[in-house]
Coordinates of C-alpha atoms and ligand atoms in Angstrom, one line a residue:
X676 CA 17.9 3.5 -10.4
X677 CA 18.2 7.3 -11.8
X678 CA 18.5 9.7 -8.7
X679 CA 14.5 11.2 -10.3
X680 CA 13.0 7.9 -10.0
X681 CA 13.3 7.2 -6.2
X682 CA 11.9 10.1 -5.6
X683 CA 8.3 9.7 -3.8
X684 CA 5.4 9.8 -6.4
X685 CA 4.4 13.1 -4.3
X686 CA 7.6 14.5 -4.6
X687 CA 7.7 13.3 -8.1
X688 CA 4.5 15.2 -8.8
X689 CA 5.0 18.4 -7.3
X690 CA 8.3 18.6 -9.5
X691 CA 6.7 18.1 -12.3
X692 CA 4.4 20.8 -11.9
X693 CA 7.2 22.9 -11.7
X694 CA 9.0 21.6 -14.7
X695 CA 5.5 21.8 -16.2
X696 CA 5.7 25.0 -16.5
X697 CA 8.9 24.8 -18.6
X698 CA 6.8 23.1 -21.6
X699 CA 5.2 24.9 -23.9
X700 CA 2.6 22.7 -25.2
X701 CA 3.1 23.1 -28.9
X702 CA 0.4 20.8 -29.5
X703 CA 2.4 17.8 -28.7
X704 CA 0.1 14.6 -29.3
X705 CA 1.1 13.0 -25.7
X706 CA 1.5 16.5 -24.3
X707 CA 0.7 16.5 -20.9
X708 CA 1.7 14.1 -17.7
X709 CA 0.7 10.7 -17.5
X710 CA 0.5 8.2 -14.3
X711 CA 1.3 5.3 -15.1
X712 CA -1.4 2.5 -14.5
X713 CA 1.2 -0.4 -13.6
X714 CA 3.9 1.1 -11.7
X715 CA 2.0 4.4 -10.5
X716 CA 4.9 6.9 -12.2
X717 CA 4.0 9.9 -13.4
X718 CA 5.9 11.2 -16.5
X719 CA 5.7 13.7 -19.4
X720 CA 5.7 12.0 -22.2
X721 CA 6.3 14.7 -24.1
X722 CA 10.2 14.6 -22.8
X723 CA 12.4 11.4 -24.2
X724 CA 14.2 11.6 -20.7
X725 CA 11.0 11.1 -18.9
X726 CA 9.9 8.5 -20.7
X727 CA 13.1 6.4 -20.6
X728 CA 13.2 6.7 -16.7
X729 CA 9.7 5.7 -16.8
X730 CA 10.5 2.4 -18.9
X731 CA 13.6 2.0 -16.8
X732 CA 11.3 1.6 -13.6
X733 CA 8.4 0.1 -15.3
X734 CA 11.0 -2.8 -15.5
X735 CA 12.4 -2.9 -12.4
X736 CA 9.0 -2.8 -10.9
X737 CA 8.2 -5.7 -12.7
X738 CA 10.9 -7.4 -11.7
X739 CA 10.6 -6.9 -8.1
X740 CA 6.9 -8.3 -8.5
X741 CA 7.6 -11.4 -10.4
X742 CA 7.9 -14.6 -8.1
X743 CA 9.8 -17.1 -8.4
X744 CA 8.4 -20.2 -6.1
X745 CA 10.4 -21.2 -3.4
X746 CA 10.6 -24.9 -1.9
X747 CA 9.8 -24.0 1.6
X748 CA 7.4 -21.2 1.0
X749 CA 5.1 -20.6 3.6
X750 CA 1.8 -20.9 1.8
X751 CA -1.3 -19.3 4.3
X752 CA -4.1 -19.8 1.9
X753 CA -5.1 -20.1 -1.2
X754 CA -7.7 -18.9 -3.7
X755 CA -9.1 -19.5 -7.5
X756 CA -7.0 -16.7 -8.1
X757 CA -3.7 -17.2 -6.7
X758 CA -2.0 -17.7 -2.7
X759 CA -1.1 -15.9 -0.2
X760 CA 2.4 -16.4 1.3
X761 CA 3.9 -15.7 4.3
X762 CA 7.6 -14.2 4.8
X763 CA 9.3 -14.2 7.9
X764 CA 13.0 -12.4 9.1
X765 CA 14.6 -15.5 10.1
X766 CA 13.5 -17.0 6.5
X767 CA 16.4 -17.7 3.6
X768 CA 18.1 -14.8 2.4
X769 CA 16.3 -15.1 -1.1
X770 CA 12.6 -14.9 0.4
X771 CA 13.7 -12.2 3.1
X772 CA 15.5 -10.1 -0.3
X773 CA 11.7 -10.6 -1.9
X774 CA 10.1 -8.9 0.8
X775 CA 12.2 -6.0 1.2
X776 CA 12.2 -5.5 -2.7
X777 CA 8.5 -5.2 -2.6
X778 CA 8.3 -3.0 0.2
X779 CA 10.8 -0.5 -1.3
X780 CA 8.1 -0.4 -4.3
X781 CA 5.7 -0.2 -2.0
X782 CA 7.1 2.5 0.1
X783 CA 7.7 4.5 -3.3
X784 CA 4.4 4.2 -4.3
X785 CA 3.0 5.7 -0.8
X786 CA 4.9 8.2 -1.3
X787 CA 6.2 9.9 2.1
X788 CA 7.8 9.5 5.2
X789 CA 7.3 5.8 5.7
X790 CA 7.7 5.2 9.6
X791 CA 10.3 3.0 10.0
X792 CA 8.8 -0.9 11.5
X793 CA 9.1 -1.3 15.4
X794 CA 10.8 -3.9 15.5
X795 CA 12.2 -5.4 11.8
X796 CA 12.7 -8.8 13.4
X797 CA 9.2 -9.6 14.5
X798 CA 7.7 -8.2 10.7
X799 CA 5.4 -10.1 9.1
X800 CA 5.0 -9.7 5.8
X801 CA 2.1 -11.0 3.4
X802 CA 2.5 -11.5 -0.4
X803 CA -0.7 -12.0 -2.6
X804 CA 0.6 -14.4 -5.8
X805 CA -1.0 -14.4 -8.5
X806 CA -1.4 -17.7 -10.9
X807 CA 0.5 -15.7 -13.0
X808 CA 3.4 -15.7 -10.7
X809 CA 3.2 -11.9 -9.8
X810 CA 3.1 -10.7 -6.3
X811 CA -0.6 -8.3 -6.8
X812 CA -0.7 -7.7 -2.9
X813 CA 1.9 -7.1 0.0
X814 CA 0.8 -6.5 3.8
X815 CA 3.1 -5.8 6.4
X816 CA 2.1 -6.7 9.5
X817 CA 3.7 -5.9 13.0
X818 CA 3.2 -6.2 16.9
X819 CA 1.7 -3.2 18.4
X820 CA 0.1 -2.4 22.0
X821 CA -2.1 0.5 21.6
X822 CA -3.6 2.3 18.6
X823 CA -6.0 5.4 18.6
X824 CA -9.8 5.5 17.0
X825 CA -10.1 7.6 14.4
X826 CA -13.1 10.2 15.0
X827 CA -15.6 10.3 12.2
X828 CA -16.6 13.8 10.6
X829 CA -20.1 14.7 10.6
X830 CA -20.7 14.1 7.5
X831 CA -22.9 17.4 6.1
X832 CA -21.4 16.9 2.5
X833 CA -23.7 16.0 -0.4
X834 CA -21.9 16.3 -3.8
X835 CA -19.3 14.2 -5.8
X836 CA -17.2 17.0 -5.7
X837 CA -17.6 17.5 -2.0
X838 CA -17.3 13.6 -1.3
X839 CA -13.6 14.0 -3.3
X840 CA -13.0 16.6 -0.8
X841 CA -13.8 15.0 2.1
X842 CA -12.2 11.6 1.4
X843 CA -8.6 13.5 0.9
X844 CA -8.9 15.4 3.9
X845 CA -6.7 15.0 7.0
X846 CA -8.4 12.7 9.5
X847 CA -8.6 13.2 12.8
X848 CA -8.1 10.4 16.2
X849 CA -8.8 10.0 19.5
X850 CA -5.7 11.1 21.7
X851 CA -7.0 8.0 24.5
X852 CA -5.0 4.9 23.1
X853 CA -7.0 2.0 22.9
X854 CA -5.0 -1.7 23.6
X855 CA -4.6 -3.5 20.2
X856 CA -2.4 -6.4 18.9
X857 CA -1.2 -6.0 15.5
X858 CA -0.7 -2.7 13.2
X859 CA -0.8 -2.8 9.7
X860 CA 2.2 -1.3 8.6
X861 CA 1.9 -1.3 4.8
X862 CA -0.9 -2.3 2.6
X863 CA -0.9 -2.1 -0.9
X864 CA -2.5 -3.8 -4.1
X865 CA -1.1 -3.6 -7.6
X866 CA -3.1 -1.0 -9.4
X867 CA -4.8 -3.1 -12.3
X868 CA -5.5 -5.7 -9.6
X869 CA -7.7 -3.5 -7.3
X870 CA -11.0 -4.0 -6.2
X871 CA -11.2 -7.9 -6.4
X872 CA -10.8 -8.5 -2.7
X873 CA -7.5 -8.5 -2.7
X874 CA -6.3 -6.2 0.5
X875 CA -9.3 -7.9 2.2
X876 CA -8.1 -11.4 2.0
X877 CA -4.8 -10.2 2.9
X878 CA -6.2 -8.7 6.2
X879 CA -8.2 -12.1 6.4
X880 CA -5.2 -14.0 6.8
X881 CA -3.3 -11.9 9.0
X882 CA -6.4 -11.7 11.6
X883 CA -6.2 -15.8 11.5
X884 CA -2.0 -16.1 11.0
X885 CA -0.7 -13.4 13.3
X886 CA -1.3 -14.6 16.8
X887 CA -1.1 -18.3 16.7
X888 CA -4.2 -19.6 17.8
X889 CA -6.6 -16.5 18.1
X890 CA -8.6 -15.1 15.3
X891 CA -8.1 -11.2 16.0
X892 CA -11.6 -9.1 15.4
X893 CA -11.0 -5.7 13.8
X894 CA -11.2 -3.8 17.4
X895 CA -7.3 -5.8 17.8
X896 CA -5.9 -5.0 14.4
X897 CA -5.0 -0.7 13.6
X898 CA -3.7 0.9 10.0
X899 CA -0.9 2.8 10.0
X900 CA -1.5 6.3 8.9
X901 CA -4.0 5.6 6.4
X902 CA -4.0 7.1 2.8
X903 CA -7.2 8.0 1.2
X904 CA -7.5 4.3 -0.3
X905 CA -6.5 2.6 2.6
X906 CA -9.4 4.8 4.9
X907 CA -11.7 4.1 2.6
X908 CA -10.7 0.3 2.4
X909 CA -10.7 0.5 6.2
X910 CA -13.9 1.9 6.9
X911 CA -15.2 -0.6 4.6
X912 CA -13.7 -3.7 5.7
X913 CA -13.6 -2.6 9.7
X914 CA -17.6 -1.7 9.1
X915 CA -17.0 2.1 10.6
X916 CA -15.6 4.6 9.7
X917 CA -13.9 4.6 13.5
X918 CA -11.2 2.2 13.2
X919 CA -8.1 2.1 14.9
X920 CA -5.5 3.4 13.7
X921 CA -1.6 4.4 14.5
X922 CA 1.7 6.4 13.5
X923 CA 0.2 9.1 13.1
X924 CA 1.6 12.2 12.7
X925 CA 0.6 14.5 15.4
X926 CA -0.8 17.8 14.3
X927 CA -3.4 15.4 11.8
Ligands
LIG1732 N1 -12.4 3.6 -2.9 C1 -13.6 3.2 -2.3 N2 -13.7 2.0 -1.6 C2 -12.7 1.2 -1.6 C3 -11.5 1.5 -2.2 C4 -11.3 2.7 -2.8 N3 -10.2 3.1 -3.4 N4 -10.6 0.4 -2.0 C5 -11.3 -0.5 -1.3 N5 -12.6 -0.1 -1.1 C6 -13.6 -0.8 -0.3 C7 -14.7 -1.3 -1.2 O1 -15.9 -1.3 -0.5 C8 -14.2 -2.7 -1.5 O2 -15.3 -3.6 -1.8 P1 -15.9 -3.5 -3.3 O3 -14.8 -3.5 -4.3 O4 -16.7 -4.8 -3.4 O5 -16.8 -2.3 -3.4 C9 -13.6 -3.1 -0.2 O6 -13.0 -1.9 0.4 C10 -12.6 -4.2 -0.3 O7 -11.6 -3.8 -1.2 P2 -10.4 -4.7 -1.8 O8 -10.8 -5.1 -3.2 O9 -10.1 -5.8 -0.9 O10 -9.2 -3.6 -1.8 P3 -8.0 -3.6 -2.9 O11 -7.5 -5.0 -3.1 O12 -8.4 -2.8 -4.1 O13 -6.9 -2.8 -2.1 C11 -5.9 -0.8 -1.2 C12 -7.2 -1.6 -1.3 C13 -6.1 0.4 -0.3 C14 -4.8 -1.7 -0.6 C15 -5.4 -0.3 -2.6 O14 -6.3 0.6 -3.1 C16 -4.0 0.2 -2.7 O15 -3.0 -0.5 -2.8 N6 -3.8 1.6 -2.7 C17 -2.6 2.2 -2.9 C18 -1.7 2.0 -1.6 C19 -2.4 2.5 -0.4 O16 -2.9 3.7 -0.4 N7 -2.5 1.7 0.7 C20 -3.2 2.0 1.9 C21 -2.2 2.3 3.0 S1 -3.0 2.7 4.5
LIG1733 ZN1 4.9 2.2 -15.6

């Protein structure tokens, strides 16, 4: 991959506003930076060398989300609209390579300082397939012991605008750990594929897969320094807006 395109999205967007202000917009007809829907890059695609990096990783993120069945995959559920399989460490090389592909995407597409997993042998890691053959989900799942409650903001804010505002805020937690059992490391859902219940199936199966033989409630499970998506996904799905969560940066 070019050196520019492993650079975080954030980091790919604050140097592009600097290059930004290189352009002069001559009245271009694609003048102006575009995020790409599919593999979240941002570009110019005014500038042929943007636009070929972006087509170079398009492709590679493509590639890293096609699947390929295996014979012994681990199948955890399945839907009308695809099946959720399970990847474990000691698995073949070819479905442990799989999972760490995705999570490199995924990583990139977060966008910072990913904590590194606790403990890489016990990861668990999720993929959604679609009946298309594309991995549209990945959750990586990993054993925790104690995980903080976030503490909700009074919430005196009435507006759209002020409701942006709010949701991209820092949040704040609890500084008394609470016990939990597993941490959601990563969670992410390919961007066209949003908001069809995806990331909540995932977290389904995990609460009924992780611990063999319990079904964990949403008091045992924590998100790892939630993004705006994933608080608002977690508040949802944990039904408060004080769930547990951990990795946090301190300082937040
Ligand atoms: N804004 C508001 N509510 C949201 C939301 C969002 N961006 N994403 C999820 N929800 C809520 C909704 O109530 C939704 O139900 P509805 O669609 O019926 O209203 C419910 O959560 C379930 O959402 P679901 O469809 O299961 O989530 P998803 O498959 O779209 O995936 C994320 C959610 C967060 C994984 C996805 O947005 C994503 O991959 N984002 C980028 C990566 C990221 O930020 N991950 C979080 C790391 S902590
Ligand atoms: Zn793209």
């Amino acid at each position: 991959m070019p050196h520019g395109v492993q650079k975080s999205k954030r980091a790919r967007e604050l140097s592009k506003q600097s290059n930004d202000q290189m352009i002069i917009d001559a009245g271009q007809k694609h003048f102006g930076t575009i995020a790409c829907k599919s593999c979240g890059m941002i570009y110019t695609a005014a500038s042929p060398e943007d636009e070929a990096q972006h087509i170079q990783y398009h492709e590679r993120f493509l590639e890293c989300l096609r699947y390929v069945c295996w014979k012994k995959e681990r199948v955890v559920a399945e839907f009308w609209d695809g099946k959720i399989v399970l990847i474990l460490p000691d698995d073949p090389k070819y479905a442990v390579k799989k999972a760490e592909d995705v999570q490199e995407i995924v990583d990139n597409e977060l966008g910072f300082k990913q904590v590194a997993l606790s403990c890489p042998a016990k990861t668990k890691t999720y993929l959604f397939v679609s009946n298309e053959k594309m991995i549209v989900g990945c959750l990586v799942a990993e054993s925790i012991k104690q995980a903080f409650r976030v503490l909700s903001e009074p919430s005196t804010v009435h507006s759209p605008e002020q409701d942006a505002l709010q949701q991209h805020r820092a949040w704040r937690c609890s500084t008394e750990p609470e016990p939990a059992v597993c941490g959601v490391s990563r969670i992410w859902v390919f961007g066209p594929a949003r908001r069809r219940g995806i990331a909540r199936r995932l977290v389904d199966v995990v609460r009924s897969t992780f611990m063999y033989g319990s079904y964990l409630s949403t008091e045992e499970i924590a998100f790892s320094d939630p993004t705006p998506d994933g608080k608002q996904f977690a508040t949802e799905y944990c039904q408060t807006p004080t769930f547990l969560v951990y990795n946090f940066v301190y300082g937040n």
